[in-house]
mmCIF file of C-alpha atoms in Angstrom:
data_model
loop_
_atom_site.group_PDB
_atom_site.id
_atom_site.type_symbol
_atom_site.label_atom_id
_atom_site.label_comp_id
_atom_site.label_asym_id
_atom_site.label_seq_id
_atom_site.Cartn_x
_atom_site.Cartn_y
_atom_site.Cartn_z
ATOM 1 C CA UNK A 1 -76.883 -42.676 30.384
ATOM 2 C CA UNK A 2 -75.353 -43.574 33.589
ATOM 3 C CA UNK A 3 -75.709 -41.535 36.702
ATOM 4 C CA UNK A 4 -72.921 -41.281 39.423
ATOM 5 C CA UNK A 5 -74.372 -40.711 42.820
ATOM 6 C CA UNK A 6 -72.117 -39.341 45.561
ATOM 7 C CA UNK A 7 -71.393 -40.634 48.861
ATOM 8 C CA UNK A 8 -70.548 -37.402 51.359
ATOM 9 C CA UNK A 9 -67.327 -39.164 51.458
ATOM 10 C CA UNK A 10 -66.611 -38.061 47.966
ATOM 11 C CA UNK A 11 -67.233 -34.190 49.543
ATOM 12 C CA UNK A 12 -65.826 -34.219 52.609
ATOM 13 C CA UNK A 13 -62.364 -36.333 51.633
ATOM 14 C CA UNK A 14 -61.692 -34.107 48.642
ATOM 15 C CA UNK A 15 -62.267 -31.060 51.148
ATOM 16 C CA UNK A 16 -60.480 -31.906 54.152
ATOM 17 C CA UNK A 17 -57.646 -33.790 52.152
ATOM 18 C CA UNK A 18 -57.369 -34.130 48.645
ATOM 19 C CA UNK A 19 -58.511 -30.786 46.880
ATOM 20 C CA UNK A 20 -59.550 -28.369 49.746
ATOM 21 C CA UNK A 21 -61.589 -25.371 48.579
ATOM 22 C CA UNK A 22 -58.900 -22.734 48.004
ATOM 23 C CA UNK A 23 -56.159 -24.551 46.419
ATOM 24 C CA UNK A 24 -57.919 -27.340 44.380
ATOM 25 C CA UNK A 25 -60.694 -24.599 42.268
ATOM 26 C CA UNK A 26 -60.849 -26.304 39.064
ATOM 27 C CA UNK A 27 -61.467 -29.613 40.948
ATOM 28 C CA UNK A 28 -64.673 -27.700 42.447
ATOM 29 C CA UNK A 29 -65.645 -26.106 39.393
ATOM 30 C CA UNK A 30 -65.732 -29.263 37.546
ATOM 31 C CA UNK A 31 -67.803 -30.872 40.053
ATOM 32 C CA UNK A 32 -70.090 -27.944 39.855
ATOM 33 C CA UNK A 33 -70.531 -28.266 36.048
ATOM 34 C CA UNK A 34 -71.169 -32.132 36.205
ATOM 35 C CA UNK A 35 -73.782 -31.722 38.441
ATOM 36 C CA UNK A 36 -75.527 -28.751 36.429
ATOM 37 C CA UNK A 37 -75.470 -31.443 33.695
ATOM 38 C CA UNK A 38 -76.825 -33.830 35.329
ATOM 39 C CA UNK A 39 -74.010 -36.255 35.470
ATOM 40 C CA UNK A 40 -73.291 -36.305 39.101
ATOM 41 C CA UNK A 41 -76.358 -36.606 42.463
ATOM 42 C CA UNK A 42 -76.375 -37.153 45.401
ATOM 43 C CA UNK A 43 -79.494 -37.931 48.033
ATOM 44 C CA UNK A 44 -80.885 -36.212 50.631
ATOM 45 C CA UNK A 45 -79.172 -37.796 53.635
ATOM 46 C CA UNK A 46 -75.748 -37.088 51.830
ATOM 47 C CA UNK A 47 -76.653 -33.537 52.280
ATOM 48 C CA UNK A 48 -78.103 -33.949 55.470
ATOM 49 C CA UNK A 49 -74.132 -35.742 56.939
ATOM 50 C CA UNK A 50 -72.350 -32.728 54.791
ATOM 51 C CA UNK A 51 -74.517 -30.122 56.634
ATOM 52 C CA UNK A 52 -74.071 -31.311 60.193
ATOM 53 C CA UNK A 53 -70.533 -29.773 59.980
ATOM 54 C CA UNK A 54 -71.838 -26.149 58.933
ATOM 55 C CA UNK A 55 -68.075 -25.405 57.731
ATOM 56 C CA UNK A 56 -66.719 -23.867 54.217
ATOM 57 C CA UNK A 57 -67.940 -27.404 52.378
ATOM 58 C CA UNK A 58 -71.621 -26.411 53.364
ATOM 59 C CA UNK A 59 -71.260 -22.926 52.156
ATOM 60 C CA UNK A 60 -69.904 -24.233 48.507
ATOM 61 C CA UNK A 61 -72.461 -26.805 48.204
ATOM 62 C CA UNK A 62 -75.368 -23.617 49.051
ATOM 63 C CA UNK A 63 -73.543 -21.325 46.993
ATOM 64 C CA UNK A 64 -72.611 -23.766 43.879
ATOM 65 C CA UNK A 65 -74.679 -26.919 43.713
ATOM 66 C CA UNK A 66 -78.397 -26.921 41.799
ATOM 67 C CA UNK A 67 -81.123 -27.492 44.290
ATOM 68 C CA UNK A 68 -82.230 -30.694 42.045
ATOM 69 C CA UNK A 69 -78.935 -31.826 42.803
ATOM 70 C CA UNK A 70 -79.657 -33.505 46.355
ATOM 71 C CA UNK A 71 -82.611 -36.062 45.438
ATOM 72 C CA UNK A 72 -85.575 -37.514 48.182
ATOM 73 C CA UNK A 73 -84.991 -40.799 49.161
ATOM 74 C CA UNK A 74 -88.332 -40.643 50.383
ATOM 75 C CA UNK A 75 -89.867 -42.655 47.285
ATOM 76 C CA UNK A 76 -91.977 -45.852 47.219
ATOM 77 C CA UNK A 77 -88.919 -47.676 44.767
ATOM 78 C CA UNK A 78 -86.144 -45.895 47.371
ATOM 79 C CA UNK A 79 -88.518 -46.962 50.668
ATOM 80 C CA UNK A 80 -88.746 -50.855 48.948
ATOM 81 C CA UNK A 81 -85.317 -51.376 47.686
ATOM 82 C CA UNK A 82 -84.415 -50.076 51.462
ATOM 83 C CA UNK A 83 -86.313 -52.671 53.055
ATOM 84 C CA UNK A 84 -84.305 -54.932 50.933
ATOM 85 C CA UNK A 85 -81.113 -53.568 51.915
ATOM 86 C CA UNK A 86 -82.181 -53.799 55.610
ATOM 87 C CA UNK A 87 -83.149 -57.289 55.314
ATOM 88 C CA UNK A 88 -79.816 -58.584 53.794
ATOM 89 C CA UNK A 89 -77.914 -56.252 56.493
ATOM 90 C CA UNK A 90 -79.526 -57.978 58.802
ATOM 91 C CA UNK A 91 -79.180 -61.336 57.579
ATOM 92 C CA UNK A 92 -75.577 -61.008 57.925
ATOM 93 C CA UNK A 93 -75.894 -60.818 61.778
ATOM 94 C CA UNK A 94 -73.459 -64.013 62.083
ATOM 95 C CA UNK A 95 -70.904 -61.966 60.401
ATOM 96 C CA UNK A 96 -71.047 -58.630 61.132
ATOM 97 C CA UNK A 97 -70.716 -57.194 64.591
ATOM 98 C CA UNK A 98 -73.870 -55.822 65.930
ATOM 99 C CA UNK A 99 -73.043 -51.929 66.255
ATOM 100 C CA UNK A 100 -72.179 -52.189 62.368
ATOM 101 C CA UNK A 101 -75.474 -53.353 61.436
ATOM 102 C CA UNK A 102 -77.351 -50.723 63.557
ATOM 103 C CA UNK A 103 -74.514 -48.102 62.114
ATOM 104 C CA UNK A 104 -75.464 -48.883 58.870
ATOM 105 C CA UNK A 105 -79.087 -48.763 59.367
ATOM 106 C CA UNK A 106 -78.944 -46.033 61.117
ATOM 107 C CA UNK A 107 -81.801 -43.792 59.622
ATOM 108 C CA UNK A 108 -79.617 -40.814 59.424
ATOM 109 C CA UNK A 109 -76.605 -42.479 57.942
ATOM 110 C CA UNK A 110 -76.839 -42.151 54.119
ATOM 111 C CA UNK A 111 -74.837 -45.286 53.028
ATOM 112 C CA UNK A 112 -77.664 -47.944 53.255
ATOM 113 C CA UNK A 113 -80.201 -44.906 51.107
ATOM 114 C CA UNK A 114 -77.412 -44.781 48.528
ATOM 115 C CA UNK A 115 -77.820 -48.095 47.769
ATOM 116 C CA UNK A 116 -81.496 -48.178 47.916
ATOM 117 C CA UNK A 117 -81.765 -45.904 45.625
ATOM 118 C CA UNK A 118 -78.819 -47.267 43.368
ATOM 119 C CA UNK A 119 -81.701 -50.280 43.211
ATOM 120 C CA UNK A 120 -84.362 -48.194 41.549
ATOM 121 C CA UNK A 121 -81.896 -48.198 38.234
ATOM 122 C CA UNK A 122 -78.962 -50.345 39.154
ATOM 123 C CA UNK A 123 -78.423 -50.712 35.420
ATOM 124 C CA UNK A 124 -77.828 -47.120 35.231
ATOM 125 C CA UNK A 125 -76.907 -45.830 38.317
ATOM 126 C CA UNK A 126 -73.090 -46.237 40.187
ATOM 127 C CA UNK A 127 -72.114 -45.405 43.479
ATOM 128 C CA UNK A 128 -68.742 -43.340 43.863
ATOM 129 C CA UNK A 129 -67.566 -43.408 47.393
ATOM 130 C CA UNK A 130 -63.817 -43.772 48.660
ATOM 131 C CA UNK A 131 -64.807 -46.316 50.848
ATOM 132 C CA UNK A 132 -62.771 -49.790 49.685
ATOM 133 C CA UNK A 133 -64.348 -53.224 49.806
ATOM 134 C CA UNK A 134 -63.604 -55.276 53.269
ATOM 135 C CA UNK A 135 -65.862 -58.410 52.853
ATOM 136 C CA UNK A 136 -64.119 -60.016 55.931
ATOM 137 C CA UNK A 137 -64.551 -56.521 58.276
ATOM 138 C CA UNK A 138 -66.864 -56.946 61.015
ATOM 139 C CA UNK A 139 -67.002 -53.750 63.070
ATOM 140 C CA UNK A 140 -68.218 -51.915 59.460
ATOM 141 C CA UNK A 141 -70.637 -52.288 56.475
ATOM 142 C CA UNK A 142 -68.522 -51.064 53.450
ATOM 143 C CA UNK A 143 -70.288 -49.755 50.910
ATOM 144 C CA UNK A 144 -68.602 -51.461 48.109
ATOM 145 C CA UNK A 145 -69.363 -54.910 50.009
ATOM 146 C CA UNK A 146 -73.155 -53.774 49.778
ATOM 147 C CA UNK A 147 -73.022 -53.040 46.228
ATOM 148 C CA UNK A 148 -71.285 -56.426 45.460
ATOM 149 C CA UNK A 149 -73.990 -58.140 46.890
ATOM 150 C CA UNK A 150 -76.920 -56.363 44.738
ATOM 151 C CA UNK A 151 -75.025 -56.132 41.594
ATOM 152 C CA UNK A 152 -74.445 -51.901 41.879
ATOM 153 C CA UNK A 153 -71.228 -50.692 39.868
ATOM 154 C CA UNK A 154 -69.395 -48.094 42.747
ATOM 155 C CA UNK A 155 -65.828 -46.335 41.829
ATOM 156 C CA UNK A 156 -63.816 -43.859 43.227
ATOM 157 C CA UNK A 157 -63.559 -39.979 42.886
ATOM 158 C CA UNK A 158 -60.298 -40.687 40.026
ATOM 159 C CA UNK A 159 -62.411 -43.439 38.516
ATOM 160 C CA UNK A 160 -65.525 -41.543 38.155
ATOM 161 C CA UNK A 161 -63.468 -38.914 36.455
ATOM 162 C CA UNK A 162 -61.912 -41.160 34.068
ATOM 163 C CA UNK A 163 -65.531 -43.289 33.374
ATOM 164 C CA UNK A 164 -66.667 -39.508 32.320
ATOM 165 C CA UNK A 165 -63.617 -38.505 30.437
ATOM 166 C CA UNK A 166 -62.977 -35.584 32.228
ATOM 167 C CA UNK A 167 -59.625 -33.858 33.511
ATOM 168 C CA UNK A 168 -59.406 -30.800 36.105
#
C-alpha cells in the first residue's frame, strides 16, 4: 500500500488559500479521515514548521489529527538516507547557490527529512507537496528536483486525491 507523506505546504496552502478552515469543511474532514486510516503522514519537522505559526491550522491539527499521525524522523534508516540526501545537496554546490543548500539543510526545515524518510520505502512511499520542479533554479532546492534525483514519486494535493480516489 502506498503512503502519501505531507509536506506543511500541503497544510498551510490549503489553509491560507485554497480551502481555509471555515469555508472548505469537507476538504478538512476528508483529510482527517485519511489520516485516521492511515493513508496520509506527515514527520515530525512538518509539525514542528506548522506549529511555529500557533494560528487556527495548529488548533485543527491538535484538535483533529491522530497523534501517530506526525512520525520521528529520528530513526537509524531516516538519520542514513539523510546523510545521503546531504551529501548529494551538497554535491550540487556548482549549481546551486550557497544559501539554498544551507536552506535546505537546515536542521529545522522539513523538506530534506521528507525525503529521507521517503528513502526508507521509496517503493511505497510519495511525497505530496505543491512545490513544482525547477531543475535550473539556483536560489532554491525544490522538492520535486530532490525526489527526481532518488527515484521518490511526489504529487500534488489534487493528484493525491485522485491517486486515492477520493472526492470532497
Amino acid at each position: 500500500m502506498d503512503v502519501f507523506i505531507l509536506d506543511a505546504n500541503f497544510f498551510i496552502q490549503a489553509h491560507r488559500i485554497n480551502y481555509p478552515l471555515d469555508v472548505a469543511t469537507g476538504f478538512w474532514k476528508k483529510v482527517k479521515d485519511l489520516s485516521e486510516s492511515g493513508k496520509i503522514i506527515s514527520i515530525d519537522k512538518v509539525k514542528n514548521e506548522i506549529f511555529e505559526n500557533e494560528d487556527a491550522l495548529t488548533d485543527w491539527i491538535k484538535t483533529n489529527l491522530p497523534e501517530s499521525f506526525f512520525v520521528s524522523t529520528n530513526t537509524a534508516a531516516v538519520l542514513t538516507n539523510y546523510t545521503n540526501v546531504a551529501r548529494w545537496a551538497n554535491s550540487k554546490n556548482t549549481h546551486y547557490l550557497p544559501q539554498a543548500i544551507s536552506e535546505f539543510l537546515d536542521a529545522d526545515n522539513a523538506d530534506a527529512w521528507l525525503v529521507a524518510y521517503a528513502l526508507s520505502d521509496a517503493t511505497h512511499n510519495y511525497i505530496i507537496t505543491q512545490e513544482i520542479s525547477e531543475p535550473n533554479k539556483k536560489s532554491k532546492i525544490k522538492i520535486p528536483d530532490v525526489c527526481n534525483h532518488f527515484g521518490i514519486r511526489y504529487a500534488n494535493t489534487i493528484e493525491l486525491f485522485r491517486k486515492l480516489g477520493e472526492t470532497f
